[in-house]
Amino acid sequence: MRHVLKLHRSHVDRLIRDYDVYPGQPPLLMRLSQQDGQSQRELAAGMLVKPATLTVMLGRMEKTGLVSRVPDDRDQRVTRVYLTDKGRIAAEAVMRAIEEVEARCFEGFLPEERLLLRRFVLQMHDNLSEWKPD
């Protein structure tokens, strides 16, 4: 499964390289395209990354013109993150790339096989989410 995920990510990264989107940034672009203007704290929590990691990622994305950080109108301690026009175009490219890679990934699968695979993966997710190793 690790090899499939690595290939999936590699193909997506290759398809979006012309948009100044670097590995690790697509999930952030997708979150902002779904709800623009989230706080850095909300983004870090939603992506399950440390705030410092997100700050570095945002700095790089700001330099390439994908996002802008703006102090909140009501609370100057909060910084909100917005997609720029370039960022919106990149987010659309990411979505198209993901759709293209997933279409290729599932070529030759019957609808029943896709449903069964989904059920298996969801079961694995649930098993690992509930597990509390010592």
Coordinates of N, CA and C in Angstrom, one line a residue:
M1 N 0.8 -1.2 0.0 CA 0.0 0.0 0.0 C 0.9 1.3 0.0
R2 N 2.0 1.2 0.7 CA 2.9 2.3 0.8 C 3.4 2.7 -0.6
H3 N 3.7 1.6 -1.4 CA 4.2 1.9 -2.8 C 3.2 2.5 -3.7
V4 N 1.9 2.1 -3.5 CA 0.8 2.7 -4.3 C 0.7 4.1 -4.0
L5 N 0.7 4.4 -2.7 CA 0.5 5.8 -2.2 C 1.7 6.7 -2.7
K6 N 2.9 6.1 -2.7 CA 4.0 6.9 -3.2 C 3.9 7.2 -4.7
L7 N 3.5 6.2 -5.4 CA 3.3 6.4 -6.9 C 2.2 7.4 -7.1
H8 N 1.1 7.3 -6.4 CA 0.0 8.2 -6.5 C 0.5 9.7 -6.3
R9 N 1.2 9.9 -5.2 CA 1.7 11.2 -4.9 C 2.7 11.7 -5.9
S10 N 3.5 10.8 -6.3 CA 4.6 11.2 -7.3 C 3.9 11.6 -8.6
H11 N 2.9 10.9 -9.1 CA 2.2 11.3 -10.3 C 1.5 12.6 -10.2
V12 N 0.8 12.8 -9.1 CA 0.1 14.1 -8.8 C 1.1 15.2 -8.8
D13 N 2.2 15.0 -8.1 CA 3.3 16.1 -8.0 C 3.8 16.4 -9.4
R14 N 4.0 15.4 -10.2 CA 4.5 15.6 -11.6 C 3.5 16.4 -12.4
L15 N 2.2 16.1 -12.3 CA 1.2 16.8 -13.1 C 1.0 18.3 -12.7
I16 N 1.4 18.6 -11.4 CA 1.2 20.0 -11.0 C 2.4 20.8 -10.8
R17 N 3.6 20.3 -11.2 CA 4.8 21.0 -11.0 C 4.9 22.4 -11.7
D18 N 4.1 22.6 -12.8 CA 4.1 23.9 -13.5 C 3.3 24.9 -12.8
Y19 N 2.7 24.6 -11.6 CA 1.9 25.6 -10.9 C 2.6 26.0 -9.6
D20 N 3.9 25.8 -9.5 CA 4.6 26.1 -8.3 C 4.1 25.5 -7.0
V21 N 3.5 24.3 -7.1 CA 3.0 23.6 -6.0 C 4.0 22.5 -5.7
Y22 N 4.5 22.4 -4.5 CA 5.5 21.5 -4.1 C 4.9 20.4 -3.2
P23 N 5.7 19.2 -3.2 CA 5.1 18.1 -2.4 C 4.7 18.5 -1.0
G24 N 3.6 18.0 -0.5 CA 3.1 18.4 0.8 C 2.1 19.5 0.8
Q25 N 2.1 20.3 -0.3 CA 1.2 21.5 -0.4 C -0.2 21.2 -0.9
P26 N -0.4 20.2 -1.7 CA -1.8 20.0 -2.2 C -2.9 19.8 -1.1
P27 N -2.6 19.1 0.0 CA -3.7 19.1 1.0 C -4.1 20.5 1.5
L28 N -3.1 21.4 1.7 CA -3.4 22.7 2.1 C -4.2 23.5 1.1
L29 N -3.8 23.4 -0.1 CA -4.6 24.0 -1.2 C -6.0 23.5 -1.2
M30 N -6.2 22.2 -1.1 CA -7.6 21.6 -1.1 C -8.4 22.2 0.1
R31 N -7.8 22.2 1.3 CA -8.5 22.8 2.5 C -8.9 24.2 2.2
L32 N -8.0 25.0 1.7 CA -8.4 26.4 1.5 C -9.4 26.6 0.3
S33 N -9.3 25.7 -0.7 CA -10.3 25.8 -1.7 C -11.7 25.4 -1.2
Q34 N -11.8 24.6 -0.2 CA -13.1 24.2 0.4 C -13.6 25.3 1.3
Q35 N -12.6 25.9 2.1 CA -13.0 27.0 3.0 C -11.8 28.0 3.1
D36 N -11.9 29.0 2.3 CA -10.9 30.0 2.3 C -10.9 30.8 3.6
G37 N -9.8 31.4 4.0 CA -9.8 32.3 5.1 C -9.7 31.6 6.5
Q38 N -9.3 30.4 6.5 CA -9.1 29.7 7.8 C -7.9 30.3 8.6
S39 N -8.0 30.1 9.9 CA -6.8 30.6 10.7 C -5.7 29.6 10.6
Q40 N -4.5 30.0 10.9 CA -3.4 29.1 10.8 C -3.6 27.9 11.8
R41 N -4.2 28.2 13.0 CA -4.4 27.2 14.0 C -5.4 26.2 13.4
E42 N -6.5 26.6 12.8 CA -7.5 25.7 12.2 C -6.9 24.8 11.1
L43 N -6.0 25.4 10.3 CA -5.4 24.7 9.2 C -4.5 23.6 9.8
A44 N -3.7 24.0 10.8 CA -2.7 23.0 11.4 C -3.5 21.9 12.0
A45 N -4.5 22.2 12.8 CA -5.3 21.1 13.4 C -6.0 20.2 12.4
G46 N -6.6 20.8 11.3 CA -7.2 20.0 10.3 C -6.3 19.2 9.5
M47 N -5.1 19.6 9.4 CA -4.1 18.8 8.6 C -3.3 17.9 9.4
L48 N -3.5 18.0 10.7 CA -2.7 17.2 11.7 C -1.2 17.4 11.6
V49 N -0.8 18.7 11.5 CA 0.6 19.1 11.5 C 0.8 20.1 12.6
K50 N 2.1 20.2 13.0 CA 2.4 21.2 14.0 C 2.3 22.6 13.4
P51 N 1.9 23.6 14.2 CA 1.8 25.0 13.8 C 3.1 25.4 13.1
A52 N 4.3 25.1 13.7 CA 5.6 25.5 13.1 C 5.8 24.9 11.7
T53 N 5.4 23.7 11.5 CA 5.5 23.1 10.2 C 4.6 23.8 9.2
L54 N 3.4 24.2 9.6 CA 2.5 24.9 8.7 C 3.0 26.3 8.4
T55 N 3.6 26.9 9.4 CA 4.2 28.3 9.2 C 5.3 28.2 8.1
V56 N 6.1 27.2 8.1 CA 7.2 27.1 7.1 C 6.5 26.8 5.7
M57 N 5.5 26.0 5.7 CA 4.8 25.7 4.4 C 4.2 26.9 3.9
L58 N 3.5 27.7 4.7 CA 2.8 28.9 4.3 C 3.8 29.9 3.8
G59 N 5.0 30.0 4.5 CA 6.0 31.0 4.0 C 6.4 30.7 2.6
R60 N 6.7 29.4 2.3 CA 7.1 29.0 1.0 C 6.0 29.3 -0.1
M61 N 4.7 29.0 0.3 CA 3.6 29.2 -0.6 C 3.3 30.7 -0.8
E62 N 3.6 31.5 0.2 CA 3.4 32.9 0.1 C 4.5 33.5 -0.9
K63 N 5.7 33.0 -0.8 CA 6.8 33.4 -1.7 C 6.5 33.1 -3.1
T64 N 5.8 32.0 -3.4 CA 5.5 31.6 -4.8 C 4.1 32.2 -5.2
G65 N 3.5 32.9 -4.3 CA 2.2 33.6 -4.7 C 1.0 32.8 -4.6
L66 N 1.0 31.7 -3.9 CA -0.2 30.8 -3.9 C -1.2 31.3 -2.8
V67 N -0.7 31.8 -1.7 CA -1.5 32.2 -0.6 C -1.1 33.6 -0.1
S68 N -2.0 34.2 0.7 CA -1.6 35.4 1.4 C -2.1 35.2 2.9
R69 N -1.4 35.8 3.8 CA -1.8 35.7 5.2 C -2.2 37.2 5.6
V70 N -3.3 37.2 6.2 CA -3.9 38.5 6.6 C -4.4 38.5 8.1
P71 N -4.0 39.5 8.8 CA -4.5 39.6 10.2 C -6.0 39.6 10.3
D72 N -6.6 38.9 11.2 CA -8.1 38.9 11.4 C -8.6 40.3 11.7
D73 N -9.7 40.6 11.2 CA -10.3 41.9 11.5 C -10.7 42.2 12.9
R74 N -11.1 41.1 13.6 CA -11.6 41.2 15.0 C -10.5 40.9 16.0
D75 N -9.6 40.1 15.7 CA -8.6 39.7 16.6 C -7.2 39.7 15.9
Q76 N -6.4 40.7 16.2 CA -5.1 40.8 15.5 C -4.1 39.7 15.9
R77 N -4.4 38.9 16.9 CA -3.5 37.8 17.2 C -3.7 36.6 16.3
V78 N -4.8 36.6 15.5 CA -5.2 35.5 14.6 C -4.8 35.9 13.2
T79 N -4.1 35.0 12.5 CA -3.8 35.3 11.1 C -4.6 34.3 10.2
R80 N -5.3 34.9 9.2 CA -6.1 34.1 8.3 C -5.4 33.9 7.0
V81 N -5.6 32.7 6.4 CA -4.9 32.3 5.2 C -5.9 32.3 4.0
Y82 N -5.5 33.0 2.9 CA -6.4 33.0 1.8 C -5.6 32.6 0.5
L83 N -6.4 31.9 -0.4 CA -5.8 31.6 -1.7 C -5.7 32.9 -2.5
T84 N -4.7 33.1 -3.3 CA -4.6 34.1 -4.2 C -5.2 33.6 -5.5
D85 N -5.3 34.5 -6.5 CA -5.8 34.0 -7.8 C -5.0 32.9 -8.3
K86 N -3.7 33.0 -8.2 CA -2.7 31.9 -8.6 C -3.0 30.7 -7.8
G87 N -3.3 30.8 -6.5 CA -3.5 29.7 -5.7 C -4.8 29.0 -6.1
R88 N -5.8 29.7 -6.5 CA -7.1 29.1 -6.9 C -6.9 28.3 -8.2
I89 N -6.1 28.8 -9.1 CA -5.8 28.1 -10.3 C -5.0 26.8 -10.0
A90 N -4.0 26.9 -9.1 CA -3.3 25.8 -8.7 C -4.1 24.7 -8.0
A91 N -5.1 25.2 -7.1 CA -6.0 24.2 -6.5 C -6.8 23.5 -7.5
E92 N -7.3 24.2 -8.5 CA -8.1 23.5 -9.6 C -7.2 22.5 -10.3
A93 N -5.9 22.9 -10.5 CA -5.0 21.9 -11.2 C -4.7 20.7 -10.3
V94 N -4.6 20.9 -9.0 CA -4.4 19.8 -8.1 C -5.6 18.8 -8.2
M95 N -6.8 19.4 -8.2 CA -8.0 18.6 -8.2 C -8.1 17.8 -9.5
R96 N -7.8 18.4 -10.7 CA -7.8 17.7 -11.9 C -6.7 16.6 -11.9
A97 N -5.5 16.9 -11.4 CA -4.4 15.9 -11.3 C -4.9 14.7 -10.5
I98 N -5.5 15.0 -9.3 CA -5.9 13.9 -8.5 C -7.0 13.0 -9.2
E99 N -7.9 13.7 -9.9 CA -8.9 12.9 -10.6 C -8.3 12.1 -11.7
E100 N -7.3 12.7 -12.4 CA -6.6 11.9 -13.5 C -5.9 10.7 -13.0
V101 N -5.2 10.9 -11.9 CA -4.4 9.8 -11.3 C -5.3 8.7 -10.8
E102 N -6.4 9.1 -10.1 CA -7.3 8.1 -9.6 C -8.0 7.4 -10.7
A103 N -8.4 8.1 -11.8 CA -9.0 7.4 -12.9 C -8.1 6.3 -13.4
R104 N -6.8 6.7 -13.6 CA -5.8 5.7 -14.0 C -5.6 4.6 -13.0
C105 N -5.6 4.9 -11.8 CA -5.4 4.0 -10.7 C -6.5 2.9 -10.7
F106 N -7.7 3.3 -11.0 CA -8.9 2.4 -11.0 C -9.3 1.8 -12.3
E107 N -8.4 2.0 -13.3 CA -8.7 1.4 -14.6 C -8.8 -0.1 -14.5
G108 N -9.8 -0.7 -15.1 CA -9.9 -2.2 -15.1 C -10.7 -2.7 -13.9
F109 N -11.0 -1.8 -13.0 CA -11.8 -2.3 -11.8 C -13.3 -2.3 -12.1
L110 N -14.0 -3.3 -11.7 CA -15.4 -3.4 -11.8 C -16.0 -2.5 -10.7
P111 N -17.2 -1.9 -10.8 CA -17.8 -1.1 -9.8 C -17.8 -1.8 -8.4
E112 N -18.1 -3.1 -8.5 CA -18.2 -3.9 -7.2 C -16.8 -3.9 -6.5
E113 N -15.8 -4.1 -7.4 CA -14.4 -4.2 -6.8 C -14.0 -2.9 -6.2
R114 N -14.4 -1.7 -6.8 CA -14.1 -0.4 -6.2 C -14.8 -0.3 -4.9
L115 N -16.1 -0.7 -4.8 CA -16.8 -0.6 -3.5 C -16.2 -1.5 -2.5
L116 N -15.8 -2.7 -2.8 CA -15.2 -3.6 -1.9 C -13.8 -3.0 -1.4
L117 N -13.0 -2.5 -2.3 CA -11.8 -1.9 -1.9 C -12.0 -0.7 -0.9
R118 N -13.0 0.1 -1.2 CA -13.3 1.2 -0.3 C -13.7 0.7 1.1
R119 N -14.5 -0.3 1.1 CA -14.9 -0.9 2.4 C -13.7 -1.4 3.2
F120 N -12.8 -2.1 2.5 CA -11.6 -2.6 3.1 C -10.7 -1.4 3.7
V121 N -10.5 -0.4 2.9 CA -9.7 0.7 3.3 C -10.3 1.4 4.5
L122 N -11.7 1.6 4.4 CA -12.4 2.3 5.6 C -12.2 1.4 6.8
Q123 N -12.3 0.1 6.7 CA -12.2 -0.8 7.8 C -10.8 -0.7 8.4
M124 N -9.7 -0.6 7.5 CA -8.4 -0.4 8.0 C -8.2 0.9 8.8
H125 N -8.8 1.9 8.2 CA -8.8 3.3 8.8 C -9.4 3.2 10.2
D126 N -10.6 2.6 10.3 CA -11.3 2.5 11.6 C -10.4 1.7 12.6
N127 N -9.9 0.6 12.1 CA -9.1 -0.3 13.0 C -7.9 0.5 13.6
L128 N -7.2 1.3 12.7 CA -6.1 2.1 13.2 C -6.5 3.3 14.0
S129 N -7.6 3.9 13.7 CA -8.1 5.0 14.5 C -8.4 4.6 15.9
E130 N -9.0 3.5 16.1 CA -9.4 3.0 17.4 C -8.3 2.4 18.2
W131 N -7.2 2.0 17.6 CA -6.1 1.3 18.2 C -5.3 2.3 19.1
K132 N -5.0 1.9 20.3 CA -4.2 2.7 21.3 C -3.1 1.8 21.7
P133 N -2.0 1.8 20.9 CA -0.8 1.0 21.3 C -0.2 1.5 22.7
D134 N 0.4 0.5 23.4 CA 1.0 0.9 24.7 C 2.2 1.8 24.5

